mmCIF file of C-alpha atoms and ligand atoms in Angstrom:
data_model
loop_
_atom_site.group_PDB
_atom_site.id
_atom_site.type_symbol
_atom_site.label_atom_id
_atom_site.label_comp_id
_atom_site.label_asym_id
_atom_site.label_seq_id
_atom_site.Cartn_x
_atom_site.Cartn_y
_atom_site.Cartn_z
ATOM 1 C CA MET Z 1 27.064 -15.821 -9.528
ATOM 2 C CA ARG Z 2 24.983 -12.613 -10.048
ATOM 3 C CA LYS Z 3 25.881 -10.622 -13.059
ATOM 4 C CA ASN Z 4 27.421 -6.978 -12.633
ATOM 5 C CA ILE Z 5 25.111 -4.654 -15.032
ATOM 6 C CA VAL Z 6 25.285 -0.948 -15.762
ATOM 7 C CA ALA Z 7 22.063 -0.039 -17.512
ATOM 8 C CA GLY Z 8 21.231 3.555 -19.106
ATOM 9 C CA ASN Z 9 17.505 4.637 -18.936
ATOM 10 C CA TRP Z 10 17.272 7.354 -21.568
ATOM 11 C CA LYS Z 11 13.655 8.399 -20.222
ATOM 12 C CA MET Z 12 11.805 10.359 -22.594
ATOM 13 C CA ASN Z 13 15.214 11.862 -24.114
ATOM 14 C CA ASN Z 14 16.544 11.842 -27.851
ATOM 15 C CA ASN Z 15 14.819 11.758 -31.246
ATOM 16 C CA LEU Z 16 15.464 8.904 -33.304
ATOM 17 C CA GLN Z 17 18.291 9.937 -34.921
ATOM 18 C CA GLU Z 18 20.049 11.274 -32.136
ATOM 19 C CA GLY Z 19 19.175 7.999 -30.210
ATOM 20 C CA ILE Z 20 20.943 6.068 -32.911
ATOM 21 C CA ALA Z 21 23.704 8.175 -32.847
ATOM 22 C CA LEU Z 22 24.263 7.872 -29.156
ATOM 23 C CA ALA Z 23 24.068 4.092 -29.347
ATOM 24 C CA LYS Z 24 26.417 3.906 -32.024
ATOM 25 C CA GLU Z 25 28.907 6.168 -29.884
ATOM 26 C CA LEU Z 26 28.530 3.904 -27.162
ATOM 27 C CA ASN Z 27 28.971 1.000 -29.389
ATOM 28 C CA ALA Z 28 32.223 2.250 -30.728
ATOM 29 C CA ALA Z 29 33.535 3.255 -27.574
ATOM 30 C CA LEU Z 30 33.125 -0.392 -26.222
ATOM 31 C CA ALA Z 31 34.628 -1.866 -29.274
ATOM 32 C CA GLY Z 32 37.764 -3.691 -28.701
ATOM 33 C CA LYS Z 33 37.377 -3.228 -24.597
ATOM 34 C CA THR Z 34 36.620 -5.814 -22.009
ATOM 35 C CA VAL Z 35 34.506 -4.668 -19.578
ATOM 36 C CA ASN Z 36 33.577 -6.230 -16.076
ATOM 37 C CA CYS Z 37 29.978 -5.596 -16.221
ATOM 38 C CA ASP Z 38 26.799 -6.030 -18.850
ATOM 39 C CA VAL Z 39 25.890 -3.279 -20.354
ATOM 40 C CA VAL Z 40 22.398 -2.162 -21.205
ATOM 41 C CA ILE Z 41 20.372 1.114 -22.913
ATOM 42 C CA GLY Z 42 16.822 1.493 -22.088
ATOM 43 C CA THR Z 43 15.501 3.691 -25.141
ATOM 44 C CA PRO Z 44 12.095 4.702 -25.562
ATOM 45 C CA PHE Z 45 9.937 2.217 -27.633
ATOM 46 C CA ILE Z 46 10.488 3.682 -31.121
ATOM 47 C CA HIS Z 47 13.971 3.760 -30.886
ATOM 48 C CA LEU Z 48 14.163 -0.059 -29.927
ATOM 49 C CA ALA Z 49 14.214 -1.647 -33.528
ATOM 50 C CA SER Z 50 16.777 0.723 -34.965
ATOM 51 C CA VAL Z 51 18.900 0.808 -32.039
ATOM 52 C CA ALA Z 52 19.263 -3.003 -31.699
ATOM 53 C CA SER Z 53 20.211 -3.081 -35.335
ATOM 54 C CA ALA Z 54 22.895 -0.334 -35.110
ATOM 55 C CA ILE Z 55 25.003 -1.841 -32.352
ATOM 56 C CA ASP Z 56 26.355 -4.962 -31.281
ATOM 57 C CA THR Z 57 23.508 -6.398 -29.157
ATOM 58 C CA GLY Z 58 26.164 -9.304 -27.926
ATOM 59 C CA LYS Z 59 27.867 -6.142 -26.258
ATOM 60 C CA ILE Z 60 25.027 -3.927 -25.244
ATOM 61 C CA GLY Z 61 21.814 -5.231 -24.250
ATOM 62 C CA VAL Z 62 18.796 -3.138 -25.382
ATOM 63 C CA ALA Z 63 15.806 -2.477 -22.755
ATOM 64 C CA ALA Z 64 11.973 -0.845 -23.251
ATOM 65 C CA GLN Z 65 11.421 1.209 -20.435
ATOM 66 C CA ASN Z 66 7.832 -0.036 -20.297
ATOM 67 C CA CYS Z 67 5.317 -2.743 -21.590
ATOM 68 C CA ALA Z 68 1.719 -3.218 -21.518
ATOM 69 C CA ASP Z 69 -0.082 -5.176 -18.984
ATOM 70 C CA LYS Z 70 -2.080 -6.871 -22.109
ATOM 71 C CA ALA Z 71 -0.690 -9.721 -24.205
ATOM 72 C CA SER Z 72 -2.485 -8.156 -27.398
ATOM 73 C CA GLY Z 73 -5.907 -6.679 -28.712
ATOM 74 C CA ALA Z 74 -7.748 -3.509 -28.561
ATOM 75 C CA TYR Z 75 -5.399 -1.343 -26.281
ATOM 76 C CA THR Z 76 -4.927 1.734 -28.167
ATOM 77 C CA GLY Z 77 -1.217 3.395 -27.793
ATOM 78 C CA GLU Z 78 0.061 0.172 -25.602
ATOM 79 C CA VAL Z 79 3.122 -1.756 -26.643
ATOM 80 C CA SER Z 80 3.264 -5.584 -25.854
ATOM 81 C CA ALA Z 81 6.271 -7.426 -24.386
ATOM 82 C CA GLU Z 82 6.055 -9.508 -27.442
ATOM 83 C CA MET Z 83 6.177 -6.382 -29.574
ATOM 84 C CA VAL Z 84 9.205 -5.471 -27.568
ATOM 85 C CA ALA Z 85 11.041 -8.861 -27.779
ATOM 86 C CA SER Z 86 10.503 -8.826 -31.492
ATOM 87 C CA THR Z 87 12.471 -5.607 -31.655
ATOM 88 C CA GLY Z 88 15.660 -7.365 -30.356
ATOM 89 C CA ALA Z 89 15.505 -5.941 -27.115
ATOM 90 C CA LYS Z 90 16.311 -8.561 -24.386
ATOM 91 C CA TYR Z 91 15.168 -6.531 -21.168
ATOM 92 C CA VAL Z 92 12.517 -4.293 -20.078
ATOM 93 C CA ILE Z 93 12.560 -1.483 -17.067
ATOM 94 C CA LEU Z 94 9.109 -2.361 -15.337
ATOM 95 C CA GLY Z 95 7.742 -0.208 -12.295
ATOM 96 C CA HIS Z 96 9.754 2.854 -12.541
ATOM 97 C CA SER Z 97 8.647 5.117 -10.104
ATOM 98 C CA GLU Z 98 7.622 7.725 -12.705
ATOM 99 C CA ARG Z 99 5.278 5.373 -14.257
ATOM 100 C CA ARG Z 100 4.121 4.728 -10.764
ATOM 101 C CA ALA Z 101 3.424 7.922 -9.787
ATOM 102 C CA TYR Z 102 2.630 9.807 -13.266
ATOM 103 C CA TYR Z 103 0.544 7.061 -15.145
ATOM 104 C CA GLY Z 104 -0.847 5.114 -11.991
ATOM 105 C CA GLU Z 105 0.896 1.863 -12.213
ATOM 106 C CA ASN Z 106 0.015 -0.199 -9.110
ATOM 107 C CA PRO Z 107 1.260 -3.377 -7.997
ATOM 108 C CA GLU Z 108 -1.165 -5.654 -9.816
ATOM 109 C CA MET Z 109 -0.385 -4.094 -13.160
ATOM 110 C CA LEU Z 110 3.207 -4.781 -12.615
ATOM 111 C CA LYS Z 111 2.581 -8.180 -11.737
ATOM 112 C CA GLU Z 112 0.964 -8.646 -14.998
ATOM 113 C CA LYS Z 113 3.716 -6.573 -16.950
ATOM 114 C CA THR Z 114 6.288 -8.968 -15.438
ATOM 115 C CA LEU Z 115 4.624 -12.213 -16.281
ATOM 116 C CA LEU Z 116 4.162 -10.968 -19.881
ATOM 117 C CA ALA Z 117 7.814 -9.925 -19.974
ATOM 118 C CA LEU Z 118 9.219 -13.246 -18.718
ATOM 119 C CA ALA Z 119 6.440 -15.049 -21.067
ATOM 120 C CA ASN Z 120 8.048 -13.092 -24.106
ATOM 121 C CA GLY Z 121 12.004 -13.723 -22.892
ATOM 122 C CA LEU Z 122 12.614 -10.555 -21.668
ATOM 123 C CA THR Z 123 14.673 -9.846 -18.557
ATOM 124 C CA PRO Z 124 12.543 -7.352 -16.424
ATOM 125 C CA ILE Z 125 14.634 -4.733 -14.540
ATOM 126 C CA PHE Z 126 11.830 -4.165 -11.785
ATOM 127 C CA CYS Z 127 12.358 -0.856 -10.007
ATOM 128 C CA ILE Z 128 11.507 -0.365 -6.554
ATOM 129 C CA GLY Z 129 12.075 2.430 -3.837
ATOM 130 C CA GLU Z 130 10.569 4.881 -1.360
ATOM 131 C CA MET Z 131 9.449 8.496 -1.477
ATOM 132 C CA LEU Z 132 11.321 10.944 0.772
ATOM 133 C CA GLU Z 133 8.264 11.200 3.321
ATOM 134 C CA GLU Z 134 8.542 7.357 3.880
ATOM 135 C CA ARG Z 135 12.286 7.480 4.435
ATOM 136 C CA GLU Z 136 11.830 10.400 7.006
ATOM 137 C CA ALA Z 137 9.060 8.178 8.174
ATOM 138 C CA GLY Z 138 10.988 5.067 9.093
ATOM 139 C CA GLU Z 139 8.924 3.069 6.554
ATOM 140 C CA HIS Z 140 11.489 2.815 3.522
ATOM 141 C CA PHE Z 141 12.324 -0.953 4.492
ATOM 142 C CA ASN Z 142 8.562 -1.817 4.718
ATOM 143 C CA ILE Z 143 7.613 -0.071 1.479
ATOM 144 C CA VAL Z 144 10.446 -1.413 -0.482
ATOM 145 C CA LYS Z 145 9.701 -4.999 0.914
ATOM 146 C CA TRP Z 146 5.799 -4.575 0.097
ATOM 147 C CA GLN Z 147 6.578 -3.499 -3.615
ATOM 148 C CA ILE Z 148 8.426 -6.612 -4.111
ATOM 149 C CA GLU Z 149 6.000 -8.923 -2.541
ATOM 150 C CA GLU Z 150 2.946 -7.344 -4.341
ATOM 151 C CA SER Z 151 4.129 -7.770 -7.680
ATOM 152 C CA LEU Z 152 6.793 -10.532 -7.565
ATOM 153 C CA PHE Z 153 6.187 -12.971 -4.974
ATOM 154 C CA ASP Z 154 3.844 -14.990 -6.865
ATOM 155 C CA LEU Z 155 6.690 -16.018 -9.325
ATOM 156 C CA SER Z 156 8.377 -19.406 -8.715
ATOM 157 C CA ALA Z 157 12.082 -19.425 -8.009
ATOM 158 C CA LYS Z 158 12.938 -20.216 -11.409
ATOM 159 C CA GLU Z 159 10.926 -17.295 -12.649
ATOM 160 C CA PHE Z 160 12.231 -14.872 -10.182
ATOM 161 C CA GLY Z 161 15.873 -16.330 -11.025
ATOM 162 C CA LYS Z 162 15.335 -14.303 -13.956
ATOM 163 C CA ILE Z 163 14.395 -10.704 -12.600
ATOM 164 C CA VAL Z 164 16.681 -7.901 -12.052
ATOM 165 C CA LEU Z 165 15.737 -5.666 -9.363
ATOM 166 C CA ALA Z 166 16.800 -1.748 -9.420
ATOM 167 C CA TYR Z 167 16.498 0.135 -5.674
ATOM 168 C CA GLU Z 168 15.874 3.771 -6.897
ATOM 169 C CA PRO Z 169 14.906 5.936 -3.864
ATOM 170 C CA VAL Z 170 12.741 8.361 -5.220
ATOM 171 C CA TRP Z 171 14.194 11.546 -3.593
ATOM 172 C CA ALA Z 172 17.289 10.472 -5.409
ATOM 173 C CA ILE Z 173 16.135 10.558 -8.812
ATOM 174 C CA GLY Z 174 17.484 13.459 -10.952
ATOM 175 C CA THR Z 175 18.076 15.423 -7.614
ATOM 176 C CA GLY Z 176 21.660 15.313 -7.638
ATOM 177 C CA LYS Z 177 21.005 13.873 -3.895
ATOM 178 C CA THR Z 178 22.602 10.197 -4.448
ATOM 179 C CA ALA Z 179 22.047 7.668 -1.529
ATOM 180 C CA THR Z 180 25.106 7.049 0.306
ATOM 181 C CA ALA Z 181 26.946 3.985 -0.779
ATOM 182 C CA ASP Z 182 26.313 2.948 2.991
ATOM 183 C CA GLN Z 183 22.581 3.543 2.715
ATOM 184 C CA ALA Z 184 22.443 1.545 -0.687
ATOM 185 C CA GLN Z 185 24.310 -1.144 0.879
ATOM 186 C CA GLU Z 186 22.077 -1.372 3.668
ATOM 187 C CA MET Z 187 19.041 -1.470 1.615
ATOM 188 C CA HIS Z 188 20.411 -3.907 -0.981
ATOM 189 C CA ALA Z 189 21.398 -6.409 2.010
ATOM 190 C CA PHE Z 190 17.706 -5.971 3.338
ATOM 191 C CA ILE Z 191 16.200 -6.655 0.039
ATOM 192 C CA ARG Z 192 18.637 -9.981 -0.260
ATOM 193 C CA ASP Z 193 17.327 -10.839 3.055
ATOM 194 C CA VAL Z 194 13.694 -10.543 1.929
ATOM 195 C CA LEU Z 195 14.499 -12.717 -1.326
ATOM 196 C CA ASP Z 196 16.400 -14.791 1.042
ATOM 197 C CA GLY Z 197 13.211 -15.528 3.037
ATOM 198 C CA LYS Z 198 11.174 -16.297 0.249
ATOM 199 C CA TYR Z 199 13.001 -18.147 -2.054
ATOM 200 C CA GLY Z 200 16.331 -18.926 -0.364
ATOM 201 C CA LYS Z 201 19.902 -18.598 -0.681
ATOM 202 C CA ASP Z 202 20.394 -19.658 -4.233
ATOM 203 C CA VAL Z 203 17.827 -17.347 -5.506
ATOM 204 C CA SER Z 204 18.983 -14.188 -3.264
ATOM 205 C CA ASP Z 205 22.503 -14.785 -4.160
ATOM 206 C CA ASN Z 206 21.917 -14.725 -7.839
ATOM 207 C CA THR Z 207 19.941 -12.106 -8.132
ATOM 208 C CA SER Z 208 21.389 -8.886 -9.266
ATOM 209 C CA ILE Z 209 20.392 -5.855 -7.263
ATOM 210 C CA LEU Z 210 21.318 -2.479 -9.082
ATOM 211 C CA TYR Z 211 21.130 1.051 -7.565
ATOM 212 C CA GLY Z 212 19.672 4.116 -9.405
ATOM 213 C CA GLY Z 213 19.363 7.863 -8.196
ATOM 214 C CA SER Z 214 21.736 10.322 -9.258
ATOM 215 C CA ALA Z 215 24.736 7.896 -9.964
ATOM 216 C CA ASN Z 216 27.309 9.272 -11.974
ATOM 217 C CA ALA Z 217 31.127 9.060 -12.782
ATOM 218 C CA ALA Z 218 32.310 10.484 -9.407
ATOM 219 C CA ASN Z 219 30.309 8.195 -7.096
ATOM 220 C CA ALA Z 220 29.957 5.120 -9.311
ATOM 221 C CA LYS Z 221 32.895 3.361 -7.790
ATOM 222 C CA GLU Z 222 32.099 3.498 -4.102
ATOM 223 C CA LEU Z 223 28.580 2.557 -4.844
ATOM 224 C CA PHE Z 224 29.737 -0.230 -6.863
ATOM 225 C CA SER Z 225 32.667 -1.310 -4.055
ATOM 226 C CA LYS Z 226 29.691 -2.466 -1.691
ATOM 227 C CA PRO Z 227 28.921 -6.268 -1.749
ATOM 228 C CA ASP Z 228 25.247 -6.068 -2.532
ATOM 229 C CA VAL Z 229 25.427 -3.424 -4.911
ATOM 230 C CA ASP Z 230 25.641 -5.320 -8.352
ATOM 231 C CA GLY Z 231 25.683 -1.982 -10.678
ATOM 232 C CA GLY Z 232 23.555 0.862 -11.589
ATOM 233 C CA LEU Z 233 20.420 2.055 -13.693
ATOM 234 C CA ILE Z 234 21.505 5.220 -14.634
ATOM 235 C CA GLY Z 235 19.146 8.286 -16.068
ATOM 236 C CA GLY Z 236 20.935 11.391 -16.761
ATOM 237 C CA ALA Z 237 24.519 10.228 -17.021
ATOM 238 C CA SER Z 238 23.456 7.743 -19.396
ATOM 239 C CA LEU Z 239 22.651 10.335 -21.689
ATOM 240 C CA GLY Z 240 26.436 11.178 -22.872
ATOM 241 C CA VAL Z 241 29.112 8.483 -23.734
ATOM 242 C CA ASP Z 242 31.520 10.602 -21.840
ATOM 243 C CA ARG Z 243 29.451 10.432 -18.945
ATOM 244 C CA PHE Z 244 28.246 6.842 -19.246
ATOM 245 C CA MET Z 245 31.710 5.138 -19.884
ATOM 246 C CA PRO Z 246 33.463 5.711 -16.698
ATOM 247 C CA ILE Z 247 30.312 4.169 -14.739
ATOM 248 C CA ILE Z 248 30.826 1.389 -16.781
ATOM 249 C CA GLU Z 249 34.491 1.240 -16.006
ATOM 250 C CA ALA Z 250 33.918 1.752 -12.488
ATOM 251 C CA PHE Z 251 33.644 -1.971 -12.321
HETATM 252 P P1 LIG X 301 19.149 9.559 -12.496
HETATM 253 O O1 LIG X 301 20.323 8.886 -12.894
HETATM 254 O O2 LIG X 301 19.050 10.889 -13.503
HETATM 255 O O3 LIG X 301 18.772 10.420 -11.377
HETATM 256 O O4 LIG X 301 17.741 9.058 -12.847
HETATM 257 C C1 LIG X 301 17.740 7.610 -12.140
HETATM 258 C C2 LIG X 301 16.610 6.652 -12.648
HETATM 259 O O5 LIG X 301 15.392 6.985 -12.669
HETATM 260 C C3 LIG X 301 17.099 5.967 -13.826
HETATM 261 O O6 LIG X 301 16.101 4.917 -13.634
#
C-alpha cells in the first residue's frame, strides 16, 4: 500500500548551523514517538551530509531540493544525483514550481533528472501544479496531466513505482491561500486516474500523492483525511519544529 509522507521543503532558508540545529530538534521531537507517516526534510545541498549524520535517518529521510540533469563532468555549480546520494540523502525534490519558473526547468530536463535520480537510488518527489491563470481558464487538469506525461511517462511501471508525486498549485505556495481539501482531493483523484490509464491500478493505487501549498497545522488534518491525499510537502511550516510536528501528527 502507498505510504503517508510528510516532507518539509526548507527552500533557501537556514545557514548550515541553523539547519543542523533544526534537524536535531526535529530528531529529538520524534525520538521515542511512533508516527503514522514517513518524515522527510528537504535541505539545501550544503546541509545534506551534515544533517544526514546528525539525525536518525531511519526515522527522518533527507531530501535534496534539486539535482543536475547531467551525470557528471564540466557543469560548474551543478550537483549530481550521485553526489546527493553519497551524502546519505534518500530523496530528491524535482520540478518544484520555483525551479520551473525562476530557473527555466522544462519537462525534458526534468525527465533527465528523474532518470538520474532513479539510477542513483534516490526517490524523486516530483512536483506538478498549475498557475492561477491556468486554473481560472479551467486548464488545471490538462496542465497537470501534461506535466506528468512529458516528464514521467517514458518510465516503466517498475520505475514509476518509485516516484512520489506532489501536487502543488502555484497559487497556493507561500500565499496563505491553501487549496480546499475538496480541491486537493479532486486533483489527486484525477492524477490517480491518469496513472491508472497509463500504468494500471496497481501502480496508481500504490503511488503516494502529496499536497503542497500553505499547508499547516490548522488545515493538515482535513487535507490528510481525503482518500487520495497521502501527505504533504510543506514549505514555511517546516521551518519550525513547533509548526512541523503537528502536521506530522495530523496522521
Ligand atoms: P508553503 O508551504 O510555504 O506554501 O510552500 C509549499 C511548497 O512550495 C513546498 O514545496
